[in-house]
Amino acid sequence: MGGAEPESAEVDRLPGWVTLLRAPNPGPMTLDGTNTWILRAPGADYATVIDPGPLDEGHLRRIAEFGPFQFILITHGHHDHVEGADRLSELLGGTAVLAADPGFCRHGEALDPKEHLGGNGLEIQVLDTPGHTSDSVCFLVECGNERAMFTGDTILGRGTTVVARPDGDLGAYLRSLDVLSAYPEVLMLPGHGPARADTAERAGFYLDHRRERLAQVAAAMAAGATTPEAVVDVVYPDLEPALRFAAEWSAAAQLEYLSRTDRLDRP
């Protein structure tokens, strides 16, 4: 549901300390499948895994082969990212699962935004980036003189992210994009889609897209569209039927955001 994208910004070659294992769950919302990221500094005894993905035994066993792991980290609580975490922890003999939502944690405490997780040659900073979900975080990881941002579903490698109420919040999401726009020339490794060369550039693309879409929705509202269904009819006239439900989710969040900001702007 996005506009034209700068394909030249895609990255084909990953740093030597990063391995991508893509889960076998392709679809309209997951693109080619969930990206599971495995991080191991050169010579380190333990690796870290980000987003083990769905409860697919073959995928989880492939991940386990890269162990042992210090942590299993979760970007947010959607099932295509976290569903396999408990089983992976079991396969690994009880490796800690760490997430912002304590309900997904195992053998460890909830992630604290701005927390740093160190050890085994990696420095991992937790960034609070709610909006796609209330528990969404990103991970800024340093290995030697290289940095990479793991964005989960806050920013995708292709297309744009759905913000669905009630857990999603468009105002929070726009603020999170502002946070990520402060990381120019930092490699971006998303939860779905290809890697991108520049986190800040991608965040800026997303912000521009959201502002353009909000202007279109505001115009549709002024013309009498007051429901998500009516907004989609006006703003997404050529949408594939399989994606209409996601567009209606987004439209509901846009309507709520514009209605709220309008109330706040009134004298």
PDB file of N, CA, C and O in Angstrom, residues 118-145:
ATOM      1  N   GLY A 118      24.699  -5.834  26.879  1.00  0.00           N
ATOM      2  CA  GLY A 118      26.062  -6.017  26.399  1.00  0.00           C
ATOM      3  C   GLY A 118      26.522  -7.450  26.522  1.00  0.00           C
ATOM      4  O   GLY A 118      25.799  -8.345  26.985  1.00  0.00           O
ATOM      5  N   GLY A 119      27.740  -7.670  26.072  1.00  0.00           N
ATOM      6  CA  GLY A 119      28.351  -8.986  26.186  1.00  0.00           C
ATOM      7  C   GLY A 119      28.481  -9.683  24.852  1.00  0.00           C
ATOM      8  O   GLY A 119      27.758  -9.404  23.896  1.00  0.00           O
ATOM      9  N   ASN A 120      29.463 -10.576  24.771  1.00  0.00           N
ATOM     10  CA  ASN A 120      29.700 -11.393  23.580  1.00  0.00           C
ATOM     11  C   ASN A 120      29.946 -10.546  22.330  1.00  0.00           C
ATOM     12  O   ASN A 120      29.533 -10.905  21.225  1.00  0.00           O
ATOM     13  N   GLY A 121      30.586  -9.411  22.530  1.00  0.00           N
ATOM     14  CA  GLY A 121      31.014  -8.599  21.411  1.00  0.00           C
ATOM     15  C   GLY A 121      29.952  -7.722  20.794  1.00  0.00           C
ATOM     16  O   GLY A 121      30.212  -7.043  19.788  1.00  0.00           O
ATOM     17  N   LEU A 122      28.763  -7.697  21.364  1.00  0.00           N
ATOM     18  CA  LEU A 122      27.680  -6.880  20.843  1.00  0.00           C
ATOM     19  C   LEU A 122      27.228  -5.878  21.900  1.00  0.00           C
ATOM     20  O   LEU A 122      27.160  -6.209  23.097  1.00  0.00           O
ATOM     21  N   GLU A 123      26.887  -4.678  21.470  1.00  0.00           N
ATOM     22  CA  GLU A 123      26.258  -3.676  22.327  1.00  0.00           C
ATOM     23  C   GLU A 123      24.885  -3.396  21.744  1.00  0.00           C
ATOM     24  O   GLU A 123      24.762  -2.933  20.602  1.00  0.00           O
ATOM     25  N   ILE A 124      23.835  -3.703  22.511  1.00  0.00           N
ATOM     26  CA  ILE A 124      22.464  -3.630  22.005  1.00  0.00           C
ATOM     27  C   ILE A 124      21.700  -2.584  22.803  1.00  0.00           C
ATOM     28  O   ILE A 124      21.535  -2.710  24.021  1.00  0.00           O
ATOM     29  N   GLN A 125      21.237  -1.544  22.118  1.00  0.00           N
ATOM     30  CA  GLN A 125      20.426  -0.503  22.743  1.00  0.00           C
ATOM     31  C   GLN A 125      18.969  -0.714  22.360  1.00  0.00           C
ATOM     32  O   GLN A 125      18.642  -0.887  21.179  1.00  0.00           O
ATOM     33  N   VAL A 126      18.082  -0.677  23.350  1.00  0.00           N
ATOM     34  CA  VAL A 126      16.653  -0.834  23.138  1.00  0.00           C
ATOM     35  C   VAL A 126      16.036   0.545  22.922  1.00  0.00           C
ATOM     36  O   VAL A 126      16.165   1.425  23.774  1.00  0.00           O
ATOM     37  N   LEU A 127      15.364   0.740  21.785  1.00  0.00           N
ATOM     38  CA  LEU A 127      14.688   2.006  21.486  1.00  0.00           C
ATOM     39  C   LEU A 127      13.184   1.807  21.589  1.00  0.00           C
ATOM     40  O   LEU A 127      12.631   0.881  20.978  1.00  0.00           O
ATOM     41  N   ASP A 128      12.531   2.660  22.343  1.00  0.00           N
ATOM     42  CA  ASP A 128      11.081   2.613  22.499  1.00  0.00           C
ATOM     43  C   ASP A 128      10.438   3.233  21.257  1.00  0.00           C
ATOM     44  O   ASP A 128      10.541   4.436  21.032  1.00  0.00           O
ATOM     45  N   THR A 129       9.776   2.419  20.441  1.00  0.00           N
ATOM     46  CA  THR A 129       9.190   2.910  19.181  1.00  0.00           C
ATOM     47  C   THR A 129       7.753   2.414  19.031  1.00  0.00           C
ATOM     48  O   THR A 129       7.430   1.675  18.096  1.00  0.00           O
ATOM     49  N   PRO A 130       6.853   2.798  19.925  1.00  0.00           N
ATOM     50  CA  PRO A 130       5.462   2.340  19.825  1.00  0.00           C
ATOM     51  C   PRO A 130       4.755   2.971  18.629  1.00  0.00           C
ATOM     52  O   PRO A 130       5.215   3.968  18.071  1.00  0.00           O
ATOM     53  N   GLY A 131       3.626   2.383  18.282  1.00  0.00           N
ATOM     54  CA  GLY A 131       2.805   2.915  17.206  1.00  0.00           C
ATOM     55  C   GLY A 131       2.221   1.807  16.370  1.00  0.00           C
ATOM     56  O   GLY A 131       1.009   1.671  16.257  1.00  0.00           O
ATOM     57  N   HIS A 132       3.092   0.978  15.762  1.00  0.00           N
ATOM     58  CA  HIS A 132       2.584  -0.215  15.080  1.00  0.00           C
ATOM     59  C   HIS A 132       1.861  -1.084  16.099  1.00  0.00           C
ATOM     60  O   HIS A 132       0.769  -1.590  15.844  1.00  0.00           O
ATOM     61  N   THR A 133       2.469  -1.261  17.246  1.00  0.00           N
ATOM     62  CA  THR A 133       1.840  -1.831  18.439  1.00  0.00           C
ATOM     63  C   THR A 133       2.323  -1.014  19.629  1.00  0.00           C
ATOM     64  O   THR A 133       3.320  -0.293  19.545  1.00  0.00           O
ATOM     65  N   SER A 134       1.643  -1.159  20.750  1.00  0.00           N
ATOM     66  CA  SER A 134       2.047  -0.404  21.940  1.00  0.00           C
ATOM     67  C   SER A 134       3.371  -0.901  22.503  1.00  0.00           C
ATOM     68  O   SER A 134       4.043  -0.165  23.234  1.00  0.00           O
ATOM     69  N   ASP A 135       3.761  -2.151  22.181  1.00  0.00           N
ATOM     70  CA  ASP A 135       4.977  -2.731  22.748  1.00  0.00           C
ATOM     71  C   ASP A 135       6.135  -2.768  21.753  1.00  0.00           C
ATOM     72  O   ASP A 135       7.141  -3.430  22.000  1.00  0.00           O
ATOM     73  N   SER A 136       6.028  -2.080  20.627  1.00  0.00           N
ATOM     74  CA  SER A 136       7.077  -2.146  19.607  1.00  0.00           C
ATOM     75  C   SER A 136       8.367  -1.478  20.081  1.00  0.00           C
ATOM     76  O   SER A 136       8.354  -0.363  20.600  1.00  0.00           O
ATOM     77  N   VAL A 137       9.472  -2.175  19.872  1.00  0.00           N
ATOM     78  CA  VAL A 137      10.796  -1.619  20.118  1.00  0.00           C
ATOM     79  C   VAL A 137      11.675  -1.905  18.901  1.00  0.00           C
ATOM     80  O   VAL A 137      11.383  -2.791  18.101  1.00  0.00           O
ATOM     81  N   CYS A 138      12.732  -1.128  18.770  1.00  0.00           N
ATOM     82  CA  CYS A 138      13.780  -1.396  17.801  1.00  0.00           C
ATOM     83  C   CYS A 138      15.077  -1.642  18.559  1.00  0.00           C
ATOM     84  O   CYS A 138      15.219  -1.239  19.709  1.00  0.00           O
ATOM     85  N   PHE A 139      16.015  -2.298  17.901  1.00  0.00           N
ATOM     86  CA  PHE A 139      17.299  -2.599  18.526  1.00  0.00           C
ATOM     87  C   PHE A 139      18.424  -1.999  17.691  1.00  0.00           C
ATOM     88  O   PHE A 139      18.584  -2.348  16.515  1.00  0.00           O
ATOM     89  N   LEU A 140      19.171  -1.088  18.294  1.00  0.00           N
ATOM     90  CA  LEU A 140      20.373  -0.544  17.675  1.00  0.00           C
ATOM     91  C   LEU A 140      21.552  -1.373  18.172  1.00  0.00           C
ATOM     92  O   LEU A 140      21.842  -1.386  19.368  1.00  0.00           O
ATOM     93  N   VAL A 141      22.198  -2.073  17.255  1.00  0.00           N
ATOM     94  CA  VAL A 141      23.249  -3.021  17.630  1.00  0.00           C
ATOM     95  C   VAL A 141      24.572  -2.558  17.063  1.00  0.00           C
ATOM     96  O   VAL A 141      24.679  -2.227  15.876  1.00  0.00           O
ATOM     97  N   GLU A 142      25.589  -2.544  17.914  1.00  0.00           N
ATOM     98  CA  GLU A 142      26.946  -2.214  17.505  1.00  0.00           C
ATOM     99  C   GLU A 142      27.817  -3.451  17.632  1.00  0.00           C
ATOM    100  O   GLU A 142      27.774  -4.169  18.628  1.00  0.00           O
ATOM    101  N   CYS A 143      28.608  -3.693  16.589  1.00  0.00           N
ATOM    102  CA  CYS A 143      29.590  -4.771  16.597  1.00  0.00           C
ATOM    103  C   CYS A 143      30.863  -4.203  15.991  1.00  0.00           C
ATOM    104  O   CYS A 143      30.901  -3.923  14.788  1.00  0.00           O
ATOM    105  N   GLY A 144      31.871  -3.997  16.825  1.00  0.00           N
ATOM    106  CA  GLY A 144      33.064  -3.329  16.351  1.00  0.00           C
ATOM    107  C   GLY A 144      32.735  -1.904  15.941  1.00  0.00           C
ATOM    108  O   GLY A 144      32.138  -1.146  16.703  1.00  0.00           O
ATOM    109  N   ASN A 145      33.077  -1.552  14.705  1.00  0.00           N
ATOM    110  CA  ASN A 145      32.783  -0.196  14.211  1.00  0.00           C
ATOM    111  C   ASN A 145      31.561  -0.165  13.312  1.00  0.00           C
ATOM    112  O   ASN A 145      31.342   0.812  12.594  1.00  0.00           O
TER     113      ASN A 145
END
